[in-house]
Coordinates of C-alpha atoms and ligand atoms in Angstrom, one line a residue:
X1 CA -18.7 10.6 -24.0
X2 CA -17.3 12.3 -20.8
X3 CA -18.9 10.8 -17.4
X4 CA -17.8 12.6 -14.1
X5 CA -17.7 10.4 -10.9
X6 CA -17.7 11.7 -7.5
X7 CA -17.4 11.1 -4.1
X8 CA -21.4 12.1 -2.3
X9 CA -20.4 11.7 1.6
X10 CA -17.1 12.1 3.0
X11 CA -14.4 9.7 0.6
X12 CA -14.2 6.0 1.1
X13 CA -17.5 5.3 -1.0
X14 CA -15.8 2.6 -2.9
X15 CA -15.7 5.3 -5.9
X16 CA -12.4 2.6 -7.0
X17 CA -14.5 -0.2 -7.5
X18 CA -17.4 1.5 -9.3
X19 CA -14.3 3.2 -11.5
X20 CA -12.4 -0.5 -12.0
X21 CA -15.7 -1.9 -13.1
X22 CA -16.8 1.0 -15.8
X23 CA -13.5 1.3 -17.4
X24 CA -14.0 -1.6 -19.6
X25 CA -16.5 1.4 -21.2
X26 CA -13.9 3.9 -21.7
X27 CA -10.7 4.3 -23.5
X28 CA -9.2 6.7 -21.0
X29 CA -9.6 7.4 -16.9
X30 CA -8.3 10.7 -15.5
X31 CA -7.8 11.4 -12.0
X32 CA -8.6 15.1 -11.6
X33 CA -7.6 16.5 -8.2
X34 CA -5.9 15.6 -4.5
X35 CA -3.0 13.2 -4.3
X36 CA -2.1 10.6 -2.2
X37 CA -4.7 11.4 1.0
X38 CA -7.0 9.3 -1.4
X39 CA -7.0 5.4 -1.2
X40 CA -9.0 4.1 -3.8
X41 CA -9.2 0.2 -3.2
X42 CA -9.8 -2.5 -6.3
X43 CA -11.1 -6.1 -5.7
X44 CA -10.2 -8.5 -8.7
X45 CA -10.5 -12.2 -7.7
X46 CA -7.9 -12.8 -4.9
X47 CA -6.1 -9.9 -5.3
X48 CA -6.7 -6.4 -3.4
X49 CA -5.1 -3.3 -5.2
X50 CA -4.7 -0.4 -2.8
X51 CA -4.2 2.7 -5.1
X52 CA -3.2 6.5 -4.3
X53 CA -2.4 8.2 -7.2
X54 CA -3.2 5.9 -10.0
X55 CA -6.4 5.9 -11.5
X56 CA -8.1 2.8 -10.6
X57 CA -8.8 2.3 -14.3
X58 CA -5.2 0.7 -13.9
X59 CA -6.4 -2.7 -14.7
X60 CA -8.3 -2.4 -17.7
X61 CA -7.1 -1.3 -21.3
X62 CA -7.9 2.0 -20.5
X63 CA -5.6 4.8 -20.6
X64 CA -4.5 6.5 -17.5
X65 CA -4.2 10.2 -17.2
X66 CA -3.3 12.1 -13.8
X67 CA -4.5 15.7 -14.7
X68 CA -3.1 19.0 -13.9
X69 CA -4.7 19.5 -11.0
X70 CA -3.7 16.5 -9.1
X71 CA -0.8 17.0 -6.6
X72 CA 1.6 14.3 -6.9
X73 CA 4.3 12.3 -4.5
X74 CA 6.7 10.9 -6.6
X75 CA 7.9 8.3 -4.7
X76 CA 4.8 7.4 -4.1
X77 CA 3.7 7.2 -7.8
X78 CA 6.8 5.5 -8.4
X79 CA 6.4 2.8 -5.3
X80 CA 3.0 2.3 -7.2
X81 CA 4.1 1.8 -10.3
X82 CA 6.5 -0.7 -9.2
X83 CA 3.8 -2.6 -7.1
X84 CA 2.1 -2.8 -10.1
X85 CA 4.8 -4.5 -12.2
X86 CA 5.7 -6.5 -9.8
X87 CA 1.9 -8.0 -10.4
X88 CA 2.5 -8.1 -13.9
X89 CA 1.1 -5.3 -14.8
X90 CA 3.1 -2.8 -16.9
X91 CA 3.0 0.9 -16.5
X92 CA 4.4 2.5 -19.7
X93 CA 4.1 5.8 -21.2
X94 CA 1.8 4.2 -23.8
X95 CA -0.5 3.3 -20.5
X96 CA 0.1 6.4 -18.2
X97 CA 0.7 10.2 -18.9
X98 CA 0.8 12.5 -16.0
X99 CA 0.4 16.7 -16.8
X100 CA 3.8 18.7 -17.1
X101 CA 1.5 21.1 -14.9
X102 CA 0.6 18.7 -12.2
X103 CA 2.2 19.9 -9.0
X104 CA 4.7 17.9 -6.9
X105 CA 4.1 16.7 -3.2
X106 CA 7.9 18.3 -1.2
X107 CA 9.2 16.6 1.7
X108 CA 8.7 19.9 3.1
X109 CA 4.9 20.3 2.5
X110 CA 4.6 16.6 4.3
X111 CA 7.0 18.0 7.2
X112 CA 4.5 21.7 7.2
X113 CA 1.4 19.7 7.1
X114 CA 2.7 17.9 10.3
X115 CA 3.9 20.5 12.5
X116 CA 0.8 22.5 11.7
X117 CA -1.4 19.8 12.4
X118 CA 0.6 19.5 15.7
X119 CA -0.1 23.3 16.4
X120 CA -3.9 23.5 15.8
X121 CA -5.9 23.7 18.7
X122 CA -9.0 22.0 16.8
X123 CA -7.0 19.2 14.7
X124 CA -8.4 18.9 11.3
X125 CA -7.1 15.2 11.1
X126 CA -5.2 15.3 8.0
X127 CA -3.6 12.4 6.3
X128 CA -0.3 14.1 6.9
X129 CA 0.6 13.5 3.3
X130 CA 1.4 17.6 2.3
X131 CA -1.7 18.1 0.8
X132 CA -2.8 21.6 1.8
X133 CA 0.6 22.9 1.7
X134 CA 1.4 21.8 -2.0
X135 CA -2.1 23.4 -2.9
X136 CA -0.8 26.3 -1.2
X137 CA 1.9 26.6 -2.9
X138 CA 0.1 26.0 -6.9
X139 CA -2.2 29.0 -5.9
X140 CA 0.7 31.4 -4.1
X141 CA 2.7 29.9 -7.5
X142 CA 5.6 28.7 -5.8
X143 CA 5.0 25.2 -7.0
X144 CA 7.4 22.2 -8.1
X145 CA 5.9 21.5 -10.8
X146 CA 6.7 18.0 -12.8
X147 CA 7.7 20.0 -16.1
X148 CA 10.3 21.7 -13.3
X149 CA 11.1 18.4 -11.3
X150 CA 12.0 16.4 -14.5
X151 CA 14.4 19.3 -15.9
X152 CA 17.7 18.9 -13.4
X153 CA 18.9 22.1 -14.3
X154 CA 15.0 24.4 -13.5
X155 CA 14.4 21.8 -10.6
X156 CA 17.8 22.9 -9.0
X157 CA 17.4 26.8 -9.7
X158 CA 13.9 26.3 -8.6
X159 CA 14.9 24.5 -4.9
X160 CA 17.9 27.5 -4.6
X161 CA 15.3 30.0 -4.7
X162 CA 12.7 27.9 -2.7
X163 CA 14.3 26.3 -0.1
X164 CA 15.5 29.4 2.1
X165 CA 11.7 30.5 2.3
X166 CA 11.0 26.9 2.9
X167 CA 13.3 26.9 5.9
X168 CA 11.9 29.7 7.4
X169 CA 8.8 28.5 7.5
X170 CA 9.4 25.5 9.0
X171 CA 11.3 26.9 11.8
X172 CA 8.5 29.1 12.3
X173 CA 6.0 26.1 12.5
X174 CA 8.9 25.0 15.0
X175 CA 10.3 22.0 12.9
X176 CA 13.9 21.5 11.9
X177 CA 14.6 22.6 8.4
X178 CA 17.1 19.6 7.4
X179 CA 14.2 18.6 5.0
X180 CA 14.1 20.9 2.6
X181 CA 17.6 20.3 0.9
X182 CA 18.2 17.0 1.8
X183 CA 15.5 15.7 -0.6
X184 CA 17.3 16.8 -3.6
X185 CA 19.5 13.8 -4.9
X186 CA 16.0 12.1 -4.5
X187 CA 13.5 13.9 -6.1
X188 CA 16.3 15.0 -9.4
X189 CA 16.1 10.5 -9.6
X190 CA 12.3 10.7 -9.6
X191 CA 12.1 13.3 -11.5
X192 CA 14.2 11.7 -14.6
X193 CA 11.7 8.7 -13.8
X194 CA 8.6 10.4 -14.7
X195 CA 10.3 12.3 -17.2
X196 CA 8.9 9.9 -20.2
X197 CA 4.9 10.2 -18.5
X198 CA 4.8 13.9 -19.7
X199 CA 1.8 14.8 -21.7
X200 CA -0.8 17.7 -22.3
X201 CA -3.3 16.2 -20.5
X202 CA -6.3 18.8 -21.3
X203 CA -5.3 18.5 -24.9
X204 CA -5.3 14.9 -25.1
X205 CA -8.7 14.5 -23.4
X206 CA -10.3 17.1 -25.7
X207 CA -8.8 15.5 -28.5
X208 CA -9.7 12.4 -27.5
X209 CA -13.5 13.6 -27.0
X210 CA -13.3 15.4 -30.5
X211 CA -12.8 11.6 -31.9
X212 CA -15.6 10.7 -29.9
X213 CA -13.6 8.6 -27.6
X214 CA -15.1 7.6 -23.9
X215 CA -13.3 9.5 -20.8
X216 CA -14.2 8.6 -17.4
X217 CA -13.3 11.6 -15.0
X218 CA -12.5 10.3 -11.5
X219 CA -13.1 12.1 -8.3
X220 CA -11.3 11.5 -5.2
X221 CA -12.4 12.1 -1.5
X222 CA -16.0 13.3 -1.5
X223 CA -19.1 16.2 -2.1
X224 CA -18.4 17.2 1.8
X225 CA -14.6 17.1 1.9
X226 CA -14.5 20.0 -1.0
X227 CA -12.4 23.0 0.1
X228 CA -15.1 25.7 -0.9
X229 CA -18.3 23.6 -0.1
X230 CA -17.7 21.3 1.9
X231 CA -17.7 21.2 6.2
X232 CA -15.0 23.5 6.4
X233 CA -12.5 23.7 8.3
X234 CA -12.5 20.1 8.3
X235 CA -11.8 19.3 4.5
X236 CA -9.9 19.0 2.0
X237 CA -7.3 21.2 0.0
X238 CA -9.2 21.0 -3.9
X239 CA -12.7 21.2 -5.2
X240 CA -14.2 17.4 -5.1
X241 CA -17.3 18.1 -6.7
X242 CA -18.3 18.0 -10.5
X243 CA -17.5 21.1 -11.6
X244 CA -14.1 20.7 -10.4
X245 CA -13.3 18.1 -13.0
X246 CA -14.0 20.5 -15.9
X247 CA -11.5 23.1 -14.1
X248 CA -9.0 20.9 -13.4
X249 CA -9.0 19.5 -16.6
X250 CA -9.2 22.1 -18.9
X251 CA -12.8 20.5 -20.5
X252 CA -15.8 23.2 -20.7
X253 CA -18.5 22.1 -19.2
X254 CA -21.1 21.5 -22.6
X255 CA -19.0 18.5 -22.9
X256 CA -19.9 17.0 -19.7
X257 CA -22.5 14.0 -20.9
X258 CA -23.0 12.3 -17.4
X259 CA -22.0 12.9 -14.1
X260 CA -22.3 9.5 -11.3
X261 CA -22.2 10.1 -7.8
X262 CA -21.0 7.3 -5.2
X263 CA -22.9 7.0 -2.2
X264 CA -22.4 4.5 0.3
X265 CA -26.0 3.2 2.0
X266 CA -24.4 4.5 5.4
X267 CA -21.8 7.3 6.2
X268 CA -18.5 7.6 7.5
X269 CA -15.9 10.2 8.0
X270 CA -12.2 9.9 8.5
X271 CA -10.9 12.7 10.9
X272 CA -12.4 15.5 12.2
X273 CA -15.5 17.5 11.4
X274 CA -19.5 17.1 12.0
X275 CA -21.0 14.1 11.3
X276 CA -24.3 14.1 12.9
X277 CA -25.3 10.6 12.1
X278 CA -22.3 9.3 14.1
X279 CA -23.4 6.0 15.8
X280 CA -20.4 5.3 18.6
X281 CA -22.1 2.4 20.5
X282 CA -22.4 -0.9 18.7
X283 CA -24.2 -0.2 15.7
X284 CA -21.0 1.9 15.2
X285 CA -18.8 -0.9 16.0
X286 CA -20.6 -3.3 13.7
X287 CA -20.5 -1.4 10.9
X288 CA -16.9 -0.8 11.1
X289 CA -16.1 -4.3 11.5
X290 CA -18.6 -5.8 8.6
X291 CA -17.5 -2.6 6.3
X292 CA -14.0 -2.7 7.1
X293 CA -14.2 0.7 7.9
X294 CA -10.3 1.4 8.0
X295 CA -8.5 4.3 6.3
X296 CA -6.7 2.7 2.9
X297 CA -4.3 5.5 3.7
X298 CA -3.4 5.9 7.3
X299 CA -5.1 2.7 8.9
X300 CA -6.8 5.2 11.1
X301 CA -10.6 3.9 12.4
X302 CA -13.2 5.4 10.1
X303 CA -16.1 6.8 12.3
X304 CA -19.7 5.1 10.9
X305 CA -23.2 6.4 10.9
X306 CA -26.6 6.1 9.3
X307 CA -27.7 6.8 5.9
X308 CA -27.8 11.0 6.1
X309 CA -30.5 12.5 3.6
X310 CA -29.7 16.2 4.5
X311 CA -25.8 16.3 3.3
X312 CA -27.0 13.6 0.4
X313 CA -29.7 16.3 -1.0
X314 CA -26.7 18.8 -0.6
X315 CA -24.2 16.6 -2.6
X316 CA -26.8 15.9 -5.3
X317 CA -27.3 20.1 -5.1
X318 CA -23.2 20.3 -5.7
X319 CA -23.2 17.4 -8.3
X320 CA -26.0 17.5 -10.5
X321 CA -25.6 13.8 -10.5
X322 CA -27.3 11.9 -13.7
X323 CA -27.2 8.6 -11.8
X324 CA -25.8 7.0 -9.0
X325 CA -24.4 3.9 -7.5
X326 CA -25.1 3.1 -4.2
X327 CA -22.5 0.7 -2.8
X328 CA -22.1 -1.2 0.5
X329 CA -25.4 -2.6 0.8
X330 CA -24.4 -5.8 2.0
X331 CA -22.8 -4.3 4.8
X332 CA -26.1 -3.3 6.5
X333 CA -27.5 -7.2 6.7
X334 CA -27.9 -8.7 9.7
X335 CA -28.2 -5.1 11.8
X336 CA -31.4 -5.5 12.6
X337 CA -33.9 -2.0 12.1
X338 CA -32.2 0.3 10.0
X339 CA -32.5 4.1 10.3
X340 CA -32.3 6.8 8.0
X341 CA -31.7 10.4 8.8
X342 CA -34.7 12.4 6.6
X343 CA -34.3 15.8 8.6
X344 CA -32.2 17.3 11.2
X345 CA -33.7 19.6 14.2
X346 CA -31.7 22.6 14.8
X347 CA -32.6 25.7 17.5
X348 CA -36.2 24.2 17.5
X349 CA -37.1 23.8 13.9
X350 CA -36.9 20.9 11.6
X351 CA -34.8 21.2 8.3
X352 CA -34.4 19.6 5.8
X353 CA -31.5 20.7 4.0
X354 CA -27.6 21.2 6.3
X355 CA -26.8 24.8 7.4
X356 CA -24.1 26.1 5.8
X357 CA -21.4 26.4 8.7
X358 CA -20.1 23.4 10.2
X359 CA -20.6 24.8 13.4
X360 CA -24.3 25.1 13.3
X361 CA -24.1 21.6 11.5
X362 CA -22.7 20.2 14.8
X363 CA -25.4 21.2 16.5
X364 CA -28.0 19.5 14.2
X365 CA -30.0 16.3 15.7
X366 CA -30.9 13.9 13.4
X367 CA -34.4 13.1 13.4
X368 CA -35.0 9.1 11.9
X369 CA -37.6 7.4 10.4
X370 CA -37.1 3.6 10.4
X371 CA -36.6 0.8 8.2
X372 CA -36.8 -2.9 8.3
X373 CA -33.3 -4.5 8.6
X374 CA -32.7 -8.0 6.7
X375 CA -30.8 -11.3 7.5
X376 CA -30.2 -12.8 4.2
X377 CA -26.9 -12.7 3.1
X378 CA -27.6 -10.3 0.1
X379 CA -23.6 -10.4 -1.6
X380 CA -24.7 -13.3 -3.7
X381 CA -27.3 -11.7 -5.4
X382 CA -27.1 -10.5 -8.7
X383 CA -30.7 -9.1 -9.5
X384 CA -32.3 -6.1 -7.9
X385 CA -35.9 -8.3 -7.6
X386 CA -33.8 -11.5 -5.9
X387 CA -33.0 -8.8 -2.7
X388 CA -35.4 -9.4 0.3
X389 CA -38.0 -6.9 0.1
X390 CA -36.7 -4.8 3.1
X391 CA -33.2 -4.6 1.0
X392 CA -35.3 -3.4 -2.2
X393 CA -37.2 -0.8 -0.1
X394 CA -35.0 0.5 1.2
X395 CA -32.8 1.4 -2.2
X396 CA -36.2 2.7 -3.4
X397 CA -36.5 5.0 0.0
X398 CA -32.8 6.4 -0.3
X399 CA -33.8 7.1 -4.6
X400 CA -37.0 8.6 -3.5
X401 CA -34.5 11.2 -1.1
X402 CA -32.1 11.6 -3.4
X403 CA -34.5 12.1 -6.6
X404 CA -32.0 10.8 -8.4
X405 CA -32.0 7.1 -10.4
X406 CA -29.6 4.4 -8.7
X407 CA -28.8 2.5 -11.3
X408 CA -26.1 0.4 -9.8
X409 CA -26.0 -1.6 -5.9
X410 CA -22.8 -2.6 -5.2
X411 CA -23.3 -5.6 -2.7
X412 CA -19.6 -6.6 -1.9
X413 CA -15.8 -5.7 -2.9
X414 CA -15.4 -7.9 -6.0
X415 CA -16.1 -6.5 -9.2
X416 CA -19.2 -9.4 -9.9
X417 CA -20.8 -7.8 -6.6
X418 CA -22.7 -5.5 -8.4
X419 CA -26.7 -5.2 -9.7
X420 CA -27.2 -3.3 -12.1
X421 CA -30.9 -1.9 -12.5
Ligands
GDP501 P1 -12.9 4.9 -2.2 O1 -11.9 5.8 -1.6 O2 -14.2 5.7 -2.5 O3 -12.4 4.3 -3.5 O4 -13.2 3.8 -1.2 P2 -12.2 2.9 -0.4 O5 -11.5 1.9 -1.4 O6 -11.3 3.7 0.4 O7 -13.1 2.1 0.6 C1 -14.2 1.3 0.2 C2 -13.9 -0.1 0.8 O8 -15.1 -0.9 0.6 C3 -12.9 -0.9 0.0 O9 -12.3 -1.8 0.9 C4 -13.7 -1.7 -1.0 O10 -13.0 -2.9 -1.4 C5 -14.9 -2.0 -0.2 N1 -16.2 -2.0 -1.0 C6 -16.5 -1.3 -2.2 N2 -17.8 -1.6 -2.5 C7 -18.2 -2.5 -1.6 C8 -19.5 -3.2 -1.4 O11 -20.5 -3.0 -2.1 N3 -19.6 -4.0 -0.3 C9 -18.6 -4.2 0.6 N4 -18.7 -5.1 1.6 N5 -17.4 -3.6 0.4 C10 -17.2 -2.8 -0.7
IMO502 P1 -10.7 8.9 -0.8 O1 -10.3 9.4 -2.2 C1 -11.6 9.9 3.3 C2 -9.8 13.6 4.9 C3 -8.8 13.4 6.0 C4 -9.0 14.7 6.7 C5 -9.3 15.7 5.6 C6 -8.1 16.6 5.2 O2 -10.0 7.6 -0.5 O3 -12.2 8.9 -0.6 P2 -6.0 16.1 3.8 O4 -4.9 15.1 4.1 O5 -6.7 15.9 2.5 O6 -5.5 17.5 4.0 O7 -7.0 15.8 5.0 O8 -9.8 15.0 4.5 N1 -9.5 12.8 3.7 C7 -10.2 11.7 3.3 N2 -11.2 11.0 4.0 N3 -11.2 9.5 2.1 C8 -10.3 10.2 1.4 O9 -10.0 10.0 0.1 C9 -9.7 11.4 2.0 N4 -8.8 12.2 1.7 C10 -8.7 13.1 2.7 O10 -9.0 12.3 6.8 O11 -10.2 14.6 7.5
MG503 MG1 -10.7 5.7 0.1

């Protein structure tokens, strides 16, 4: 079997727990795109796991792939790794394989993704991390990538003919260009690190689906983050949606037997870019405080907002989702009326569906229809008909939108906090 899971809103769904507790399912989980700008976060008793690169399969049998089309910071990977073991948890090649093809995160993307960043007039609010420039680099093929970085010899011949270009670029971006060779005695060591991880990783999942072996397909970030479809300029560097998986992959698409989308019963967003359910008073502050609505990955304030049916009906359009599980439940007790965005108005007429710039997206007003809220404490129950009523209608309201069956609702970090329907 070969289930997809995605991110519906805008990342930070709690796509790691819904991953860490379907593992046990599946004999492998493959990250499939981004890097380190994800922060996927896993709850097991006491013990929080904050995760970047590794797929948060990591604490189950499961074996981990990071696929081709992931961009990888290798000290990052490594401090993970370490983490990790020093938890007890060991990270072997038996465990991990990363693809020779995936692409490696340079000082000097981080350094470029900075100064642009710095430069823009309208900021995008990255995670700083080098994304966008070390997907620049895969598609202008002037990538490092791991086959090169864990072969001294290619890895040196590839930096002599790199790091001049790099220079120049990021003097022209106005930076001091110290980076780009002084990272070199580091990144040979990581490279002869991650040396022993090498594997085909499109050839190993299609293999492993041939001996019909479960694979679970993990998304990071989220529907409206993707680089094609999503509220561009503010997104991401890689396709976040469904299809993506199979390209990044290297799986055709007949294979695909499920696909889950994550969708958190609010919304928030992480930097810049639209979000027209945004709630900056104190329903804003309250959600942020009872969702600990803080970036994994920068710390930075996540902005909050209600449930919004318009970009859900587009991330069900971009997914195709079989099923989803709609997590953070919990999080919405105690706020008194709920609302839920059905329809936005724009230039006079009511829509249903978002426009496709994110300009004419900003201009949207949401339009509400509203719910009774709920006081009891709802992360201690474990059946869908134990929920107070208002709590069960509103799940039923939000399937009714989506059209779509929610078979799971998560109702608090830990992996029992779940009710499966
Ligand atoms: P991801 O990027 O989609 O994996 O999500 P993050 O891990 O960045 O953010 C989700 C946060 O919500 C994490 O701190 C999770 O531990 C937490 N979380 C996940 N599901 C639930 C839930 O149902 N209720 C509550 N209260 N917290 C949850
Ligand atoms: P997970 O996997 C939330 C956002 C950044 C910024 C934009 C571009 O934890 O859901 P980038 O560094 O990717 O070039 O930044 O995308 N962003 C995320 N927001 N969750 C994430 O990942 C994100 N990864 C990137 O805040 O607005
Ligand atoms: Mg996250």
């Amino acid at each position: 079997m070969f289930t997809i899971l995605t991110g519906a809103q805008f990342g930070d769904e709690g796509k790691g727990k819904i991953i860490d507790v379907l593992s046990s399912g599946y004999d492998i989980v493959v990250r499939f795109q981004g890097g380190n700008n994800a922060g996927h976060t896993v709850v097991v008793g006491d013990d929080t796991y904050k995760l970047h690169l590794l797929p948060s399969g990591v604490l189950t049998d499961a074996r981990l792939l990071i696929g081709p089309g992931v961009v990888i910071d290798p000290g990052v990977l490594i401090g993970e790794i370490e983490m990790l073991e020093s938890a007890g948890i060991r990270i072997t090649p038996e465990k991990l394989g990363i693809d020779a093809k995936a692409s490696i995160i340079m000082p000097y993307h981080i350094e470029m993704d900075k100064l642009r960043e710095q430069g823009r007039k309208h900021k995008i609010g990255t995670t700083a991390r080098g994304i966008g420039f070390a997907y620049i680099d895969k598609t202008s093929r002037d990538e490092v990538r791991l086959a090169d970085l864990s072969d001294k010899n290619i890895f040196l011949a590839t930096m002599d003919e790199l790091a001049p270009q790099k220079e120049r670029a990021i003097i022209d971006l106005g930076g001091a260009p110290g980076v780009v060779r002084a990272c070199i005695p580091d990144y040979t060591r990581y490279g002869a690190v991650l040396k022993p991880y090498i594997t085909d990783v499109s050839y190993e999942l299609n293999h492993a689906l041939d001996s019909d072996r479960n694979v679970l397909a993990e998304g990071a970030q989220g529907a409206h983050l993707d680089i094609i479809h999503g509220t561009q300029k503010y997104v991401t560097s890689s396709s976040t949606t469904a299809g993506g998986a199979c390209v990044y992959l290297g799986i055709g698409p007949t294979r695909v037997d499920q696909v889950i989308g994550v969708v958190k019963a609010y919304i928030t967003r992480v930097g810049e870019g639209p979000l027209p359910t945004e709630q900056t008073g104190e329903i804003g502050d309250r959600l942020r405080e009872m969702g600990g609505e803080f970036g994994t990955t920068t710390g930075r304030p996540r902005r909050c907002g209600w449930f919004d049916a318009p970009l859900a009906r587009k991330a069900v359009y971009l997914n195709a989702y079989s099923n989803i599980a709609l997590t953070k439940l919990d999080v919405l007790t105690g706020l008194g009326p709920i609302k839920v965005c059905t329809e936005y108005e724009l230039d006079g007429e009511r829509i249903t569906y978002p426009p496709e710039l994110s300009s004419d997206l900003e201009r949207c007003v949401p339009v509400y229809e509203e719910m009774d809220g709920w006081d009891l404490d709802i992360s201690i129950v474990d059946a869908f008909s134990d929920l107070p009523a208002a709590a069960q209608d509103y799940v039923c309201r939000i399937e009714e939108i989506l059209k779509v069956d929610i078979r799971i609702v998560s109702n608090g970090p830990k992996r029992d906090q779940m009710i499966v329907r």
